[in-house]
Amino acid sequence: KNEVEQSPQNLTAQEGEFITINCSYSVGISALHWLQQHPGGGIVSLFMLSSGKKKHGRLIATINIQEKHSSLHITASHPRDSAVYICAVGRNTGNQFYFGTGTSLTVIP
Amino acid sequence: KAGVTQTPRYLIKTRGQQVTLSCSPISGHRSVSWYQQTPGQGLQFLFEYFSETQRNKGNFPGRFSGRQFSNSRSEMNVSTLELGDSALYLCASSFSGTGLDNEQFFGPGTRLTVL
């Protein structure tokens, strides 16, 4: 069993739709990270959170420490949001990272 | 501030050769982590360096090694290359690599192809 599970694996949405990507983890963490990877490989850190909720523009990330679950929401999705979204957790013992397998999002105009 | 830079961006090697990849972190960042990304395994943690010391290591064979210099620049080396080492190698830097100072800033990656 992977330490980090993401769902769905693939997601296709119409422009303007509300999108949710889920991440569950099974280890103790210091923080959970949401990453975005565009075709070509570049990775951008979207959020790092250890509790509650964070918002950047149309992106919202939430985490429930008790349930070991996080969600990434995209409101009013746009074709430029098309990318792979990766959940990663930093362990609370040491600094090793564990990654989810990623969610490939395609937003159709 | 300049971002994380990696050189080279692309590399083609043959089996049995060795390769050295370089990563320059964001100025002021002392933690550098290396990751391997393949279509089959996704992103996997290789190792992390802080203040010239390897602080954490993932589950990779000893052919994968690294080091960090006093200016925080880091190199990783892969010896005796195998076909399965073909991957995108990413490095990321962070201020201290712990707790809430561990936001990772990624470089563009080095795409290694082993023939």
Short mmCIF file of C-alpha atoms in Angstrom, two decimals:
data_model
loop_
_atom_site.label_atom_id
_atom_site.label_comp_id
_atom_site.label_asym_id
_atom_site.label_seq_id
_atom_site.Cartn_x
_atom_site.Cartn_y
_atom_site.Cartn_z
CA LYS A 1 0.00 0.00 0.00
CA ASN A 2 1.32 3.44 -0.91
CA GLU A 3 1.80 5.94 1.86
CA VAL A 4 -0.04 8.55 -0.26
CA GLU A 5 -3.12 7.80 -2.33
CA GLN A 6 -4.63 10.26 -4.79
CA SER A 7 -7.90 10.22 -6.64
CA PRO A 8 -8.98 10.44 -9.31
CA GLN A 9 -6.05 9.43 -11.51
CA ASN A 10 -7.48 11.25 -14.52
CA LEU A 11 -10.03 14.01 -14.71
CA THR A 12 -11.60 15.80 -17.64
CA ALA A 13 -13.72 18.88 -16.99
CA GLN A 14 -15.49 21.55 -18.96
CA GLU A 15 -14.25 25.08 -18.56
CA GLY A 16 -15.91 26.72 -15.58
CA GLU A 17 -16.52 23.53 -13.62
CA PHE A 18 -15.61 23.12 -9.95
CA ILE A 19 -12.91 20.48 -9.54
CA THR A 20 -11.87 18.44 -6.51
CA ILE A 21 -8.80 16.24 -6.20
CA ASN A 22 -8.39 14.09 -3.12
CA CYS A 23 -5.35 12.88 -1.23
CA SER A 24 -5.19 10.40 1.65
CA TYR A 25 -2.06 9.48 3.55
CA SER A 26 -1.17 6.88 6.13
CA VAL A 27 1.94 8.27 7.85
CA GLY A 28 2.60 10.99 10.37
CA ILE A 29 3.39 14.20 8.56
CA SER A 30 4.90 17.58 9.25
CA ALA A 31 3.21 19.13 6.23
CA LEU A 32 1.31 18.23 3.08
CA HIS A 33 2.21 19.77 -0.25
CA TRP A 34 0.21 20.20 -3.43
CA LEU A 35 2.34 20.43 -6.55
CA GLN A 36 1.48 21.26 -10.15
CA GLN A 37 3.40 19.84 -13.08
CA HIS A 38 2.87 21.10 -16.60
CA PRO A 39 3.85 19.20 -19.75
CA GLY A 40 7.59 19.58 -20.14
CA GLY A 41 8.24 18.69 -16.53
CA GLY A 42 8.41 21.91 -14.50
CA ILE A 43 6.96 21.52 -11.01
CA VAL A 44 5.49 24.37 -9.01
CA SER A 45 4.58 24.20 -5.36
CA LEU A 46 0.97 25.36 -4.98
CA PHE A 47 0.40 24.89 -1.28
CA MET A 48 2.14 23.67 1.82
CA LEU A 49 -0.21 23.15 4.73
CA SER A 50 -0.28 21.43 8.08
CA SER A 51 -3.79 22.37 9.19
CA GLY A 52 -6.98 24.04 8.06
CA LYS A 53 -7.37 25.69 4.71
CA LYS A 54 -5.42 27.89 2.31
CA LYS A 55 -6.57 29.84 -0.73
CA HIS A 56 -4.65 31.29 -3.67
CA GLY A 57 -6.88 32.82 -6.30
CA ARG A 58 -9.12 30.08 -7.66
CA LEU A 59 -7.27 27.33 -5.81
CA ILE A 60 -8.25 26.13 -2.35
CA ALA A 61 -6.51 23.43 -0.33
CA THR A 62 -7.87 21.86 2.83
CA ILE A 63 -6.47 19.31 5.21
CA ASN A 64 -8.04 17.21 7.96
CA ILE A 65 -5.25 15.93 10.17
CA GLN A 66 -7.48 13.56 12.15
CA GLU A 67 -8.78 11.89 9.00
CA LYS A 68 -5.40 12.11 7.21
CA HIS A 69 -7.03 13.59 4.17
CA SER A 70 -6.55 16.64 2.00
CA SER A 71 -8.43 18.10 -0.94
CA LEU A 72 -7.43 20.50 -3.66
CA HIS A 73 -10.28 22.46 -5.20
CA ILE A 74 -10.22 24.54 -8.36
CA THR A 75 -13.11 26.93 -8.81
CA ALA A 76 -14.13 28.14 -12.26
CA SER A 77 -11.64 25.85 -14.00
CA HIS A 78 -9.80 27.10 -17.08
CA PRO A 79 -7.88 25.30 -19.83
CA ARG A 80 -4.62 26.70 -18.43
CA ASP A 81 -5.30 24.64 -15.29
CA SER A 82 -4.64 21.52 -17.36
CA ALA A 83 -1.70 19.85 -15.67
CA VAL A 84 -0.79 17.00 -13.36
CA TYR A 85 -1.49 17.72 -9.71
CA ILE A 86 0.62 15.84 -7.19
CA CYS A 87 0.08 15.43 -3.48
CA ALA A 88 3.23 14.99 -1.38
CA VAL A 89 3.75 14.58 2.33
CA GLY A 90 6.77 15.42 4.40
CA ARG A 91 7.25 12.98 7.24
CA ASN A 92 7.35 14.22 10.79
CA THR A 93 10.38 12.02 11.36
CA GLY A 94 13.16 13.07 9.05
CA ASN A 95 12.54 14.98 5.85
CA GLN A 96 11.75 12.22 3.41
CA PHE A 97 8.93 13.00 1.03
CA TYR A 98 6.29 10.58 -0.19
CA PHE A 99 4.36 11.36 -3.35
CA GLY A 100 0.98 10.44 -4.71
CA THR A 101 0.79 9.15 -8.25
CA GLY A 102 -0.71 12.38 -9.49
CA THR A 103 -4.00 13.46 -11.03
CA SER A 104 -3.93 14.38 -14.69
CA LEU A 105 -6.44 17.20 -15.24
CA THR A 106 -7.65 18.28 -18.66
CA VAL A 107 -9.97 21.28 -18.87
CA ILE A 108 -11.81 21.54 -22.17
CA PRO A 109 -12.83 24.97 -23.46
CA LYS B 1 15.78 35.96 -6.56
CA ALA B 2 16.89 33.56 -9.24
CA GLY B 3 15.17 30.20 -9.17
CA VAL B 4 16.65 26.76 -8.85
CA THR B 5 18.85 25.90 -11.80
CA GLN B 6 19.88 22.48 -13.03
CA THR B 7 22.50 21.51 -15.57
CA PRO B 8 22.52 19.96 -17.99
CA ARG B 9 18.89 19.97 -19.07
CA TYR B 10 19.22 16.95 -21.32
CA LEU B 11 21.71 14.13 -21.32
CA ILE B 12 22.14 10.94 -23.32
CA LYS B 13 24.42 8.22 -21.99
CA THR B 14 25.00 4.55 -22.65
CA ARG B 15 24.72 1.66 -20.23
CA GLY B 16 27.68 1.32 -17.91
CA GLN B 17 28.68 4.97 -18.08
CA GLN B 18 28.42 7.35 -15.16
CA VAL B 19 26.79 10.76 -15.02
CA THR B 20 26.95 13.84 -12.80
CA LEU B 21 24.07 16.27 -12.54
CA SER B 22 24.28 19.69 -10.95
CA CYS B 23 21.80 21.79 -8.99
CA SER B 24 22.13 25.38 -7.80
CA PRO B 25 19.56 26.26 -5.13
CA ILE B 26 17.85 29.56 -4.51
CA SER B 27 20.18 31.94 -2.72
CA GLY B 28 19.88 31.46 1.05
CA HIS B 29 18.41 27.97 0.80
CA ARG B 30 20.50 25.38 2.57
CA SER B 31 18.50 22.23 1.90
CA VAL B 32 18.68 20.51 -1.47
CA SER B 33 16.65 17.41 -2.28
CA TRP B 34 16.87 15.19 -5.33
CA TYR B 35 14.01 13.28 -6.92
CA GLN B 36 13.64 10.80 -9.74
CA GLN B 37 10.52 10.82 -11.88
CA THR B 38 9.63 7.97 -14.23
CA PRO B 39 6.34 7.12 -15.94
CA GLY B 40 6.14 3.83 -14.06
CA GLN B 41 7.15 4.86 -10.55
CA GLY B 42 6.20 8.53 -10.49
CA LEU B 43 8.17 10.85 -8.26
CA GLN B 44 10.55 9.21 -5.80
CA PHE B 45 12.78 10.79 -3.21
CA LEU B 46 16.49 10.13 -3.70
CA PHE B 47 18.23 12.08 -0.95
CA GLU B 48 18.42 15.39 0.84
CA TYR B 49 21.48 17.45 1.74
CA PHE B 50 21.76 20.16 4.33
CA SER B 51 24.95 22.01 5.23
CA GLU B 52 27.06 19.64 3.16
CA THR B 53 25.68 16.56 4.95
CA GLN B 54 23.31 13.94 3.62
CA ARG B 55 20.45 14.15 6.05
CA ASN B 56 17.96 11.76 4.48
CA LYS B 57 18.11 9.03 1.89
CA GLY B 58 15.44 7.26 -0.10
CA ASN B 59 15.39 3.66 -1.16
CA PHE B 60 17.84 3.70 -4.07
CA PRO B 61 20.94 1.58 -4.68
CA GLY B 62 24.40 2.81 -3.82
CA ARG B 63 25.03 3.66 -7.48
CA PHE B 64 23.14 6.87 -6.72
CA SER B 65 25.17 9.30 -4.66
CA GLY B 66 25.38 12.98 -4.09
CA ARG B 67 27.19 15.76 -2.37
CA GLN B 68 26.69 19.35 -1.39
CA PHE B 69 29.25 22.11 -1.42
CA SER B 70 29.75 24.94 1.03
CA ASN B 71 27.78 27.31 -1.23
CA SER B 72 24.83 24.84 -1.05
CA ARG B 73 25.21 23.79 -4.69
CA SER B 74 24.66 20.08 -5.03
CA GLU B 75 25.62 17.35 -7.42
CA MET B 76 24.28 13.88 -7.84
CA ASN B 77 26.14 11.06 -9.47
CA VAL B 78 24.88 7.83 -10.96
CA SER B 79 27.48 5.20 -11.70
CA THR B 80 27.20 2.15 -13.92
CA LEU B 81 24.09 3.43 -15.65
CA GLU B 82 21.24 1.05 -16.39
CA LEU B 83 18.41 1.45 -18.88
CA GLY B 84 16.01 1.87 -15.98
CA ASP B 85 17.85 4.98 -14.83
CA SER B 86 16.30 6.88 -17.74
CA ALA B 87 14.20 9.50 -15.99
CA LEU B 88 13.64 13.12 -15.21
CA TYR B 89 15.86 14.08 -12.28
CA LEU B 90 14.57 17.02 -10.30
CA CYS B 91 16.18 18.92 -7.54
CA ALA B 92 14.39 21.19 -5.12
CA SER B 93 15.66 23.61 -2.54
CA SER B 94 14.15 24.89 0.65
CA PHE B 95 15.26 27.19 3.43
CA SER B 96 15.89 24.61 6.10
CA GLY B 97 14.13 21.49 4.91
CA THR B 98 12.21 21.05 8.13
CA GLY B 99 8.67 21.68 9.25
CA LEU B 100 7.06 24.72 7.77
CA ASP B 101 10.36 25.92 6.27
CA ASN B 102 10.21 22.96 3.94
CA GLU B 103 8.35 24.49 0.99
CA GLN B 104 10.09 22.97 -1.98
CA PHE B 105 11.17 25.09 -4.94
CA PHE B 106 11.85 22.86 -7.91
CA GLY B 107 14.33 23.21 -10.70
CA PRO B 108 13.41 22.46 -14.33
CA GLY B 109 14.95 19.00 -14.18
CA THR B 110 17.54 17.06 -16.12
CA ARG B 111 16.15 14.51 -18.54
CA LEU B 112 18.53 11.57 -18.66
CA THR B 113 18.24 8.96 -21.40
CA VAL B 114 20.28 5.78 -21.09
CA LEU B 115 20.75 3.83 -24.32
#
